[in-house]
PDB file of C-alpha atoms and ligand atoms in Angstrom:
ATOM      1  CA  MET A 310       0.077  -0.095   0.165  1.00 38.00           C
ATOM      2  CA  ARG A 311       1.771   3.079  -1.219  1.00 37.00           C
ATOM      3  CA  ARG A 312      -0.354   5.937   0.060  1.00 37.00           C
ATOM      4  CA  PHE A 313      -3.902   6.931   0.549  1.00 40.00           C
ATOM      5  CA  ALA A 314      -5.869   9.973  -0.442  1.00 39.00           C
ATOM      6  CA  GLY A 315      -8.942  11.068   1.066  1.00 37.00           C
ATOM      7  CA  SER A 316     -11.749  13.473   0.096  1.00 32.00           C
ATOM      8  CA  LEU A 317     -15.283  14.193   1.689  1.00 27.00           C
ATOM      9  CA  HIS A 318     -16.782  10.949   0.356  1.00 32.00           C
ATOM     10  CA  THR A 319     -14.249   8.735  -0.718  1.00 38.00           C
ATOM     11  CA  ILE A 320     -11.039   7.357   0.793  1.00 44.00           C
ATOM     12  CA  ARG A 321      -8.792   5.843  -1.973  1.00 48.00           C
ATOM     13  CA  LEU A 322      -6.197   3.332  -1.229  1.00 48.00           C
ATOM     14  CA  GLN A 323      -3.580   2.481  -3.778  1.00 47.00           C
ATOM     15  CA  LEU A 324      -2.545  -0.895  -3.569  1.00 46.00           C
ATOM     16  CA  SER A 325       0.725  -2.137  -4.825  1.00 48.00           C
ATOM     17  CA  ASN A 326       0.287  -6.105  -4.772  1.00 47.00           C
ATOM     18  CA  SER A 327      -2.002  -8.824  -4.103  1.00 47.00           C
ATOM     19  CA  ASP A 328      -0.870  -9.031  -0.345  1.00 50.00           C
ATOM     20  CA  ASP A 329      -2.117  -5.747   0.074  1.00 48.00           C
ATOM     21  CA  CYS A 330      -5.511  -6.596  -1.212  1.00 45.00           C
ATOM     22  CA  ALA A 331      -5.773  -9.679   0.885  1.00 47.00           C
ATOM     23  CA  ARG A 332      -4.985  -7.684   3.984  1.00 49.00           C
ATOM     24  CA  LEU A 333      -7.481  -4.941   3.343  1.00 49.00           C
ATOM     25  CA  PRO A 334     -10.641  -6.919   4.737  1.00 43.00           C
ATOM     26  CA  SER A 335      -9.012  -6.914   8.279  1.00 42.00           C
ATOM     27  CA  LEU A 336      -7.964  -3.234   8.122  1.00 42.00           C
ATOM     28  CA  ALA A 337     -11.223  -1.990   9.462  1.00 38.00           C
ATOM     29  CA  ASN A 338     -14.762  -2.715   9.968  1.00 32.00           C
ATOM     30  CA  PHE A 339     -16.023  -0.026   7.650  1.00 35.00           C
ATOM     31  CA  CYS A 340     -14.243  -1.374   4.507  1.00 35.00           C
ATOM     32  CA  LEU A 341     -16.621  -2.121   1.631  1.00 30.00           C
ATOM     33  CA  LEU A 342     -14.701  -4.638  -0.230  1.00 31.00           C
ATOM     34  CA  PRO A 343     -16.978  -6.600  -2.604  1.00 27.00           C
ATOM     35  CA  ASN A 344     -14.612  -7.757  -5.114  1.00 27.00           C
ATOM     36  CA  VAL A 345     -10.921  -7.246  -4.014  1.00 31.00           C
ATOM     37  CA  THR A 346      -8.651  -9.325  -6.019  1.00 29.00           C
ATOM     38  CA  GLY A 347      -4.939  -9.146  -6.566  1.00 30.00           C
ATOM     39  CA  GLU A 348      -5.595  -7.279  -9.777  1.00 29.00           C
ATOM     40  CA  ILE A 349      -7.418  -4.450  -8.308  1.00 30.00           C
ATOM     41  CA  LYS A 350      -5.225  -1.296  -7.850  1.00 32.00           C
ATOM     42  CA  HIS A 351      -7.728   1.071  -6.241  1.00 39.00           C
ATOM     43  CA  VAL A 352     -10.379   0.584  -3.540  1.00 43.00           C
ATOM     44  CA  LYS A 353     -12.895   2.999  -2.711  1.00 46.00           C
ATOM     45  CA  ILE A 354     -14.262   3.038   0.877  1.00 50.00           C
ATOM     46  CA  THR A 355     -17.357   5.102   1.038  1.00 46.00           C
ATOM     47  CA  SER A 356     -19.600   3.501   3.844  1.00 45.00           C
ATOM     48  CA  ALA A 357     -20.055   5.536   7.049  1.00 45.00           C
ATOM     49  CA  ILE A 358     -18.749   8.810   5.570  1.00 50.00           C
ATOM     50  CA  LYS A 359     -21.280  11.447   5.983  1.00 52.00           C
ATOM     51  CA  THR A 360     -19.602  14.442   7.184  1.00 56.00           C
ATOM     52  CA  LYS A 361     -16.061  15.942   6.910  1.00 58.00           C
ATOM     53  CA  ALA A 362     -15.368  14.901  10.385  1.00 60.00           C
ATOM     54  CA  ASP A 363     -16.275  11.365   9.398  1.00 58.00           C
ATOM     55  CA  ALA A 364     -14.023  11.589   6.608  1.00 56.00           C
ATOM     56  CA  GLY A 365     -11.249  12.929   8.906  1.00 60.00           C
ATOM     57  CA  THR A 366     -11.688  10.233  11.349  1.00 60.00           C
ATOM     58  CA  LEU A 367     -11.720   7.525   8.834  1.00 58.00           C
ATOM     59  CA  ARG A 368      -8.427   8.913   7.131  1.00 59.00           C
ATOM     60  CA  GLN A 369      -6.771   8.800  10.718  1.00 61.00           C
ATOM     61  CA  VAL A 370      -7.983   5.246  11.302  1.00 59.00           C
ATOM     62  CA  VAL A 371      -6.910   3.995   7.685  1.00 58.00           C
ATOM     63  CA  ALA A 372      -3.608   5.808   7.924  1.00 58.00           C
ATOM     64  CA  GLN A 373      -2.938   4.348  11.305  1.00 55.00           C
ATOM     65  CA  GLN A 374      -3.774   0.771   9.919  1.00 51.00           C
ATOM     66  CA  ILE A 375      -1.598   1.330   6.991  1.00 50.00           C
ATOM     67  CA  ARG A 376       1.247   2.367   9.199  1.00 49.00           C
ATOM     68  CA  LYS A 377       0.853  -1.045  10.992  1.00 46.00           C
ATOM     69  CA  TYR A 378       0.806  -2.996   7.896  1.00 45.00           C
ATOM     70  CA  ALA A 379       3.134  -1.287   5.671  1.00 42.00           C
ATOM     71  CA  PRO A 380       6.525  -2.919   4.936  1.00 41.00           C
ATOM     72  CA  PRO A 381       9.366  -1.331   6.613  1.00 41.00           C
ATOM     73  CA  SER A 382      10.827   0.442   3.544  1.00 39.00           C
ATOM     74  CA  GLU A 383       7.507   2.154   3.116  1.00 39.00           C
ATOM     75  CA  THR A 384       6.996   2.964   6.764  1.00 41.00           C
ATOM     76  CA  THR A 385      10.071   4.874   6.748  1.00 39.00           C
ATOM     77  CA  THR A 386       8.675   7.439   4.235  1.00 39.00           C
ATOM     78  CA  ALA A 387       5.524   7.622   6.429  1.00 53.00           C
ATOM     79  CA  GLU A 388       7.599   8.720   9.354  1.00 65.00           C
ATOM     80  CA  SER A 389       7.855  12.426  10.260  1.00 78.00           C
ATOM     81  CA  ALA A 390      10.732  14.552   9.001  1.00 89.00           C
ATOM     82  CA  CYS A 391      14.073  14.554  11.038  1.00 93.00           C
ATOM     83  CA  TRP A 392      13.680  17.113  13.842  1.00 93.00           C
ATOM     84  CA  ASN A 393      17.178  18.195  13.125  1.00 92.00           C
ATOM     85  CA  CYS A 394      17.485  18.519   9.409  1.00 92.00           C
ATOM     86  CA  THR A 395      13.863  18.029   8.327  1.00 90.00           C
ATOM     87  CA  ARG A 396      14.668  15.401   5.803  1.00 88.00           C
ATOM     88  CA  ASN A 397      12.979  11.893   5.738  1.00 85.00           C
ATOM     89  CA  GLY A 398      15.336   9.108   5.614  1.00 84.00           C
ATOM     90  CA  ARG A 399      15.656   6.541   8.647  1.00 83.00           C
ATOM     91  CA  LYS A 400      18.010   3.944   9.459  1.00 78.00           C
ATOM     92  CA  ASN A 401      16.167   1.252  11.479  1.00 77.00           C
ATOM     93  CA  HIS A 402      13.573   3.822  12.358  1.00 81.00           C
ATOM     94  CA  LEU A 403      15.947   5.462  14.625  1.00 92.00           C
ATOM     95  CA  ILE A 404      18.676   7.358  13.095  1.00 92.00           C
ATOM     96  CA  CYS A 405      18.371   9.936  10.391  1.00 93.00           C
ATOM     97  CA  THR A 406      20.196   8.790   7.266  1.00 92.00           C
ATOM     98  CA  SER A 407      21.097  12.493   6.392  1.00 92.00           C
ATOM     99  CA  CYS A 408      22.380  14.106   9.539  1.00 93.00           C
ATOM    100  CA  GLY A 409      22.743  10.992  11.794  1.00 92.00           C
ATOM    101  CA  TYR A 410      20.691  12.501  14.669  1.00 94.00           C
ATOM    102  CA  LEU A 411      18.649  10.014  16.887  1.00 95.00           C
ATOM    103  CA  GLN A 412      14.953  10.506  16.162  1.00 94.00           C
ATOM    104  CA  ASP A 413      12.240  10.993  18.792  1.00 93.00           C
ATOM    105  CA  VAL A 414      10.645   7.721  19.957  1.00 93.00           C
ATOM    106  CA  ASN A 415       7.701   6.444  17.854  1.00 90.00           C
ATOM    107  CA  GLU A 416       5.439   4.462  20.318  1.00 89.00           C
ATOM    108  CA  GLU A 417       3.312   3.348  17.374  1.00 90.00           C
ATOM    109  CA  VAL A 418       6.177   1.643  15.682  1.00 93.00           C
ATOM    110  CA  ASN A 419       5.419  -1.923  14.628  1.00 94.00           C
ATOM    111  CA  TYR A 420       7.657  -4.268  16.680  1.00 96.00           C
ATOM    112  CA  PHE A 421       8.201  -6.652  13.976  1.00 96.00           C
ATOM    113  CA  GLU A 422       9.513  -3.821  11.727  1.00 93.00           C
ATOM    114  CA  LEU A 423      11.594  -2.294  14.264  1.00 94.00           C
ATOM    115  CA  PHE A 424      13.492  -5.693  14.604  1.00 95.00           C
ATOM    116  CA  ASN A 425      13.222  -5.873  10.715  1.00 93.00           C
ATOM    117  CA  LEU A 426      11.483  -9.414  11.155  1.00 94.00           C
ATOM    118  CA  PRO A 427       8.537 -10.527   9.231  1.00 93.00           C
ATOM    119  CA  SER A 428       5.293 -10.057  10.942  1.00 91.00           C
ATOM    120  CA  SER A 429       4.532 -13.453  11.573  1.00 93.00           C
ATOM    121  CA  PHE A 430       4.056 -15.585  14.738  1.00 95.00           C
ATOM    122  CA  SER A 431       6.731 -18.043  14.040  1.00 94.00           C
ATOM    123  CA  LEU A 432      10.282 -16.440  14.714  1.00 92.00           C
ATOM    124  CA  GLU A 433      13.664 -17.417  15.281  1.00 92.00           C
ATOM    125  CA  GLN A 434      14.436 -16.394  19.067  1.00 94.00           C
ATOM    126  CA  GLN A 435      18.007 -16.280  18.422  1.00 95.00           C
ATOM    127  CA  GLU A 436      17.564 -13.892  15.406  1.00 95.00           C
ATOM    128  CA  LEU A 437      15.276 -11.872  17.514  1.00 97.00           C
ATOM    129  CA  THR A 438      17.809 -11.621  20.284  1.00 97.00           C
ATOM    130  CA  ARG A 439      20.677 -10.690  18.034  1.00 97.00           C
ATOM    131  CA  ARG A 440      18.705  -7.899  16.647  1.00 96.00           C
ATOM    132  CA  PHE A 441      17.546  -6.610  19.924  1.00 97.00           C
ATOM    133  CA  ARG A 442      21.286  -6.440  20.998  1.00 97.00           C
ATOM    134  CA  GLN A 443      22.180  -4.597  17.880  1.00 95.00           C
ATOM    135  CA  LEU A 444      19.429  -2.090  18.399  1.00 96.00           C
ATOM    136  CA  GLN A 445      20.140  -1.501  22.083  1.00 96.00           C
ATOM    137  CA  THR A 446      23.933  -0.818  21.123  1.00 95.00           C
ATOM    138  CA  LEU A 447      22.719   1.666  18.406  1.00 94.00           C
ATOM    139  CA  VAL A 448      20.814   3.705  21.064  1.00 95.00           C
ATOM    140  CA  HIS A 449      22.821   2.927  24.093  1.00 95.00           C
ATOM    141  CA  PRO A 450      22.742   5.983  26.547  1.00 92.00           C
ATOM    142  CA  ASP A 451      26.479   6.169  26.836  1.00 93.00           C
ATOM    143  CA  LYS A 452      26.698   6.948  23.182  1.00 93.00           C
ATOM    144  CA  PHE A 453      24.867   9.927  23.416  1.00 94.00           C
ATOM    145  CA  SER A 454      26.045  11.495  26.863  1.00 91.00           C
ATOM    146  CA  ASN A 455      28.032  14.078  24.782  1.00 92.00           C
ATOM    147  CA  LYS A 456      25.191  14.793  22.371  1.00 93.00           C
ATOM    148  CA  THR A 457      22.053  17.089  22.415  1.00 93.00           C
ATOM    149  CA  THR A 458      19.774  16.894  25.437  1.00 94.00           C
ATOM    150  CA  ARG A 459      16.959  15.719  22.965  1.00 95.00           C
ATOM    151  CA  GLU A 460      19.146  12.903  21.705  1.00 96.00           C
ATOM    152  CA  GLN A 461      19.843  11.889  25.362  1.00 95.00           C
ATOM    153  CA  LYS A 462      16.150  11.666  26.041  1.00 95.00           C
ATOM    154  CA  ASN A 463      15.486   9.850  22.828  1.00 96.00           C
ATOM    155  CA  SER A 464      18.231   7.241  23.530  1.00 96.00           C
ATOM    156  CA  ALA A 465      16.563   6.570  26.993  1.00 96.00           C
ATOM    157  CA  ASP A 466      13.102   6.537  25.300  1.00 96.00           C
ATOM    158  CA  TRP A 467      14.185   4.182  22.499  1.00 97.00           C
ATOM    159  CA  SER A 468      16.040   1.952  24.758  1.00 97.00           C
ATOM    160  CA  ALA A 469      12.824   1.436  26.921  1.00 97.00           C
ATOM    161  CA  LEU A 470      10.754   0.818  23.820  1.00 97.00           C
ATOM    162  CA  ILE A 471      13.075  -1.702  22.456  1.00 97.00           C
ATOM    163  CA  ASN A 472      12.968  -3.398  25.762  1.00 98.00           C
ATOM    164  CA  LYS A 473       9.220  -3.602  25.671  1.00 98.00           C
ATOM    165  CA  ALA A 474       9.066  -4.716  22.166  1.00 98.00           C
ATOM    166  CA  TYR A 475      11.703  -7.407  22.733  1.00 98.00           C
ATOM    167  CA  LYS A 476       9.659  -8.568  25.703  1.00 98.00           C
ATOM    168  CA  THR A 477       6.412  -8.632  23.784  1.00 97.00           C
ATOM    169  CA  LEU A 478       7.874 -10.758  20.759  1.00 98.00           C
ATOM    170  CA  SER A 479       9.847 -13.032  22.915  1.00 97.00           C
ATOM    171  CA  ALA A 480       6.886 -14.583  24.903  1.00 95.00           C
ATOM    172  CA  PRO A 481       4.486 -16.527  22.701  1.00 95.00           C
ATOM    173  CA  ILE A 482       1.487 -15.426  24.603  1.00 95.00           C
ATOM    174  CA  GLU A 483       2.448 -11.635  24.284  1.00 96.00           C
ATOM    175  CA  ARG A 484       3.484 -12.122  20.660  1.00 97.00           C
ATOM    176  CA  GLY A 485       0.170 -13.885  19.818  1.00 96.00           C
ATOM    177  CA  GLN A 486      -1.827 -11.132  21.517  1.00 95.00           C
ATOM    178  CA  TYR A 487       0.288  -8.544  19.822  1.00 96.00           C
ATOM    179  CA  ILE A 488      -0.397  -9.886  16.308  1.00 96.00           C
ATOM    180  CA  LEU A 489      -4.137 -10.075  17.229  1.00 94.00           C
ATOM    181  CA  LYS A 490      -3.912  -6.282  18.133  1.00 93.00           C
ATOM    182  CA  LEU A 491      -2.208  -5.548  14.950  1.00 93.00           C
ATOM    183  CA  GLN A 492      -5.071  -7.023  12.936  1.00 91.00           C
ATOM    184  CA  GLY A 493      -7.564  -5.104  15.016  1.00 91.00           C
ATOM    185  CA  GLN A 494      -8.686  -8.035  16.958  1.00 89.00           C
ATOM    186  CA  GLN A 495      -9.325  -8.159  20.743  1.00 85.00           C
ATOM    187  CA  MET A 496      -8.995 -10.994  23.166  1.00 85.00           C
ATOM    188  CA  PRO A 497     -12.162 -12.206  24.562  1.00 81.00           C
ATOM    189  CA  GLN A 498     -13.228 -10.652  27.776  1.00 77.00           C
ATOM    190  CA  ASP A 499     -14.774 -13.746  29.314  1.00 73.00           C
ATOM    191  CA  ASN A 500     -14.229 -17.617  29.168  1.00 72.00           C
ATOM    192  CA  SER A 501     -17.450 -18.380  27.380  1.00 74.00           C
ATOM    193  CA  ALA A 502     -15.871 -19.737  24.477  1.00 72.00           C
ATOM    194  CA  LEU A 503     -13.915 -22.229  26.389  1.00 79.00           C
ATOM    195  CA  ASP A 504     -15.194 -25.985  26.805  1.00 83.00           C
ATOM    196  CA  LYS A 505     -16.275 -27.042  30.251  1.00 88.00           C
ATOM    197  CA  ALA A 506     -13.864 -29.936  30.254  1.00 89.00           C
ATOM    198  CA  PHE A 507     -11.012 -27.524  30.105  1.00 89.00           C
ATOM    199  CA  LEU A 508     -12.173 -25.291  32.673  1.00 89.00           C
ATOM    200  CA  MET A 509     -12.869 -28.427  35.082  1.00 92.00           C
ATOM    201  CA  ASP A 510      -9.289 -29.530  34.384  1.00 92.00           C
ATOM    202  CA  MET A 511      -7.910 -26.136  35.360  1.00 92.00           C
ATOM    203  CA  MET A 512      -9.881 -26.204  38.599  1.00 92.00           C
ATOM    204  CA  GLU A 513      -8.526 -29.408  39.374  1.00 94.00           C
ATOM    205  CA  ARG A 514      -4.923 -28.245  38.596  1.00 93.00           C
ATOM    206  CA  ASN A 515      -5.506 -25.433  40.953  1.00 93.00           C
ATOM    207  CA  GLU A 516      -6.787 -27.885  43.704  1.00 94.00           C
ATOM    208  CA  GLN A 517      -3.577 -30.139  43.136  1.00 94.00           C
ATOM    209  CA  VAL A 518      -1.430 -27.186  43.597  1.00 94.00           C
ATOM    210  CA  GLU A 519      -3.146 -26.353  47.013  1.00 92.00           C
ATOM    211  CA  GLU A 520      -2.978 -29.756  48.231  1.00 93.00           C
ATOM    212  CA  ALA A 521       0.776 -30.391  47.076  1.00 92.00           C
ATOM    213  CA  ASN A 522       3.058 -30.336  50.245  1.00 89.00           C
ATOM    214  CA  THR A 523       6.423 -30.982  48.572  1.00 93.00           C
ATOM    215  CA  SER A 524       8.492 -29.049  46.175  1.00 92.00           C
ATOM    216  CA  LYS A 525       8.742 -32.320  44.180  1.00 94.00           C
ATOM    217  CA  ASP A 526       5.099 -32.553  43.834  1.00 94.00           C
ATOM    218  CA  LEU A 527       4.921 -28.887  42.809  1.00 95.00           C
ATOM    219  CA  GLU A 528       7.897 -29.658  40.119  1.00 95.00           C
ATOM    220  CA  LEU A 529       6.002 -32.390  38.626  1.00 95.00           C
ATOM    221  CA  LEU A 530       2.947 -30.242  38.267  1.00 95.00           C
ATOM    222  CA  ASN A 531       4.920 -27.555  36.754  1.00 96.00           C
ATOM    223  CA  ASP A 532       6.402 -30.014  34.287  1.00 96.00           C
ATOM    224  CA  ALA A 533       3.035 -30.859  33.081  1.00 95.00           C
ATOM    225  CA  VAL A 534       2.094 -27.246  32.590  1.00 96.00           C
ATOM    226  CA  VAL A 535       5.366 -26.382  30.708  1.00 96.00           C
ATOM    227  CA  GLN A 536       4.701 -29.285  28.312  1.00 97.00           C
ATOM    228  CA  GLU A 537       1.339 -28.149  27.654  1.00 95.00           C
ATOM    229  CA  LEU A 538       2.352 -24.564  27.182  1.00 96.00           C
ATOM    230  CA  ASN A 539       4.923 -25.823  24.508  1.00 95.00           C
ATOM    231  CA  ALA A 540       2.174 -27.844  22.864  1.00 96.00           C
ATOM    232  CA  SER A 541      -0.106 -24.713  22.849  1.00 96.00           C
ATOM    233  CA  THR A 542       2.536 -22.699  21.249  1.00 96.00           C
ATOM    234  CA  ILE A 543       2.922 -25.208  18.245  1.00 96.00           C
ATOM    235  CA  GLU A 544      -0.737 -25.135  18.090  1.00 96.00           C
ATOM    236  CA  LEU A 545      -0.991 -21.384  18.171  1.00 96.00           C
ATOM    237  CA  ASN A 546       1.593 -21.301  15.392  1.00 96.00           C
ATOM    238  CA  LYS A 547      -0.509 -23.377  13.252  1.00 97.00           C
ATOM    239  CA  LYS A 548      -3.615 -21.231  13.795  1.00 96.00           C
ATOM    240  CA  PHE A 549      -1.728 -18.092  12.754  1.00 96.00           C
ATOM    241  CA  GLU A 550      -0.509 -19.885   9.728  1.00 95.00           C
ATOM    242  CA  LEU A 551      -3.988 -20.705   8.774  1.00 95.00           C
ATOM    243  CA  LYS A 552      -5.106 -17.247   9.750  1.00 93.00           C
ATOM    244  CA  ALA A 553      -7.695 -18.782  11.974  1.00 95.00           C
ATOM    245  CA  LEU A 554      -7.794 -15.923  14.427  1.00 94.00           C
ATOM    246  CA  GLU A 555     -10.792 -16.944  16.475  1.00 92.00           C
ATOM    247  CA  GLU A 556      -9.130 -20.394  17.130  1.00 93.00           C
ATOM    248  CA  ALA A 557      -5.928 -18.607  17.997  1.00 95.00           C
ATOM    249  CA  LYS A 558      -7.655 -16.596  20.442  1.00 94.00           C
ATOM    250  CA  ASN A 559      -9.000 -19.700  22.131  1.00 92.00           C
ATOM    251  CA  VAL A 560      -5.593 -21.179  22.316  1.00 94.00           C
ATOM    252  CA  LEU A 561      -4.386 -18.006  23.847  1.00 94.00           C
ATOM    253  CA  VAL A 562      -7.012 -17.901  26.583  1.00 93.00           C
ATOM    254  CA  LYS A 563      -6.106 -21.493  27.503  1.00 93.00           C
ATOM    255  CA  MET A 564      -2.539 -20.542  27.656  1.00 95.00           C
ATOM    256  CA  LYS A 565      -3.316 -17.746  29.980  1.00 93.00           C
ATOM    257  CA  TYR A 566      -5.014 -20.311  32.247  1.00 93.00           C
ATOM    258  CA  LEU A 567      -2.108 -22.430  32.243  1.00 95.00           C
ATOM    259  CA  LEU A 568       0.224 -19.638  33.057  1.00 95.00           C
ATOM    260  CA  SER A 569      -1.935 -18.647  36.076  1.00 94.00           C
ATOM    261  CA  VAL A 570      -1.572 -22.264  37.250  1.00 95.00           C
ATOM    262  CA  GLN A 571       2.073 -21.965  36.788  1.00 96.00           C
ATOM    263  CA  LYS A 572       2.110 -18.784  38.796  1.00 95.00           C
ATOM    264  CA  SER A 573       0.326 -20.511  41.729  1.00 95.00           C
ATOM    265  CA  ILE A 574       2.888 -23.387  41.593  1.00 96.00           C
ATOM    266  CA  LYS A 575       5.845 -20.766  41.535  1.00 95.00           C
ATOM    267  CA  SER A 576       4.257 -18.779  44.593  1.00 94.00           C
ATOM    268  CA  LYS A 577       3.576 -22.085  46.508  1.00 93.00           C
ATOM    269  CA  LEU A 578       7.205 -23.316  45.804  1.00 92.00           C
ATOM    270  CA  GLN A 579       8.597 -20.091  47.221  1.00 91.00           C
ATOM    271  CA  THR A 580       6.455 -20.199  50.327  1.00 88.00           C
ATOM    272  CA  LEU A 581       7.689 -23.913  50.704  1.00 86.00           C
ATOM    273  CA  MET A 582      11.428 -22.933  50.372  1.00 84.00           C
ATOM    274  CA  GLY A 583      10.885 -19.835  52.804  1.00 80.00           C
ATOM    275  CA  GLY A 584       9.136 -21.751  55.310  1.00 62.00           C
TER     276      GLY A 584
HETATM  277 ZN1   ZN B1172      18.529  14.574  10.062  1.00 88.05          ZN
END
């Protein structure tokens, strides 16, 4: 998606390839896409636009979504001009390619793009860690101690954001939820989609944790949870590959239950060790 143009009654998106077209339906609920195919270059979104304010809001939403979906090379151009030299180029989203000044933090940056990784659930943890370290070196506060106050602040801000992004992408549950968020999806607020058998099983697990008296028992319970979390991560990967987002949500909710059991196990272990 190269750019979008808006007028009072239409928002026009210019699509550059079939991937863009495929992504469009998930961009926002208001999209009217009766016959989007890889060949269509322009899509008009005309629903729900009645006033100038509507058009403005819609433009903002679309622009926001496009920023999230656009590949890195194009996101760079969407970023604001350098605060120092007013040019546009960026290296790794962080450094102006013209003057080399460290840019202001962009909280909206897509974490996958930040690490220059494909926006996909399956990722190489080692590669993520490698890129994380590279970025942290790039913005390390020591490098900016003799630079402008603005860059000093930016280096601290980026450092914090890079940590947050790394934490999010490293943990399968966090990463899964982040991908859903990027696709405009929300996690269910209750457990109504879960089967009763699973919920009963979780209740039993919690009882077992309560009844466990030795660290050996607790470790066994924990081993079982770890195994299931690993299996769930594999299942989650499949759901994302199939773009079965509702099913992915279900797996994520189950994983959250398992994590909560694990938390109880760990807290009880600490009590046992301390006591
Ligand atoms: Zn610059």
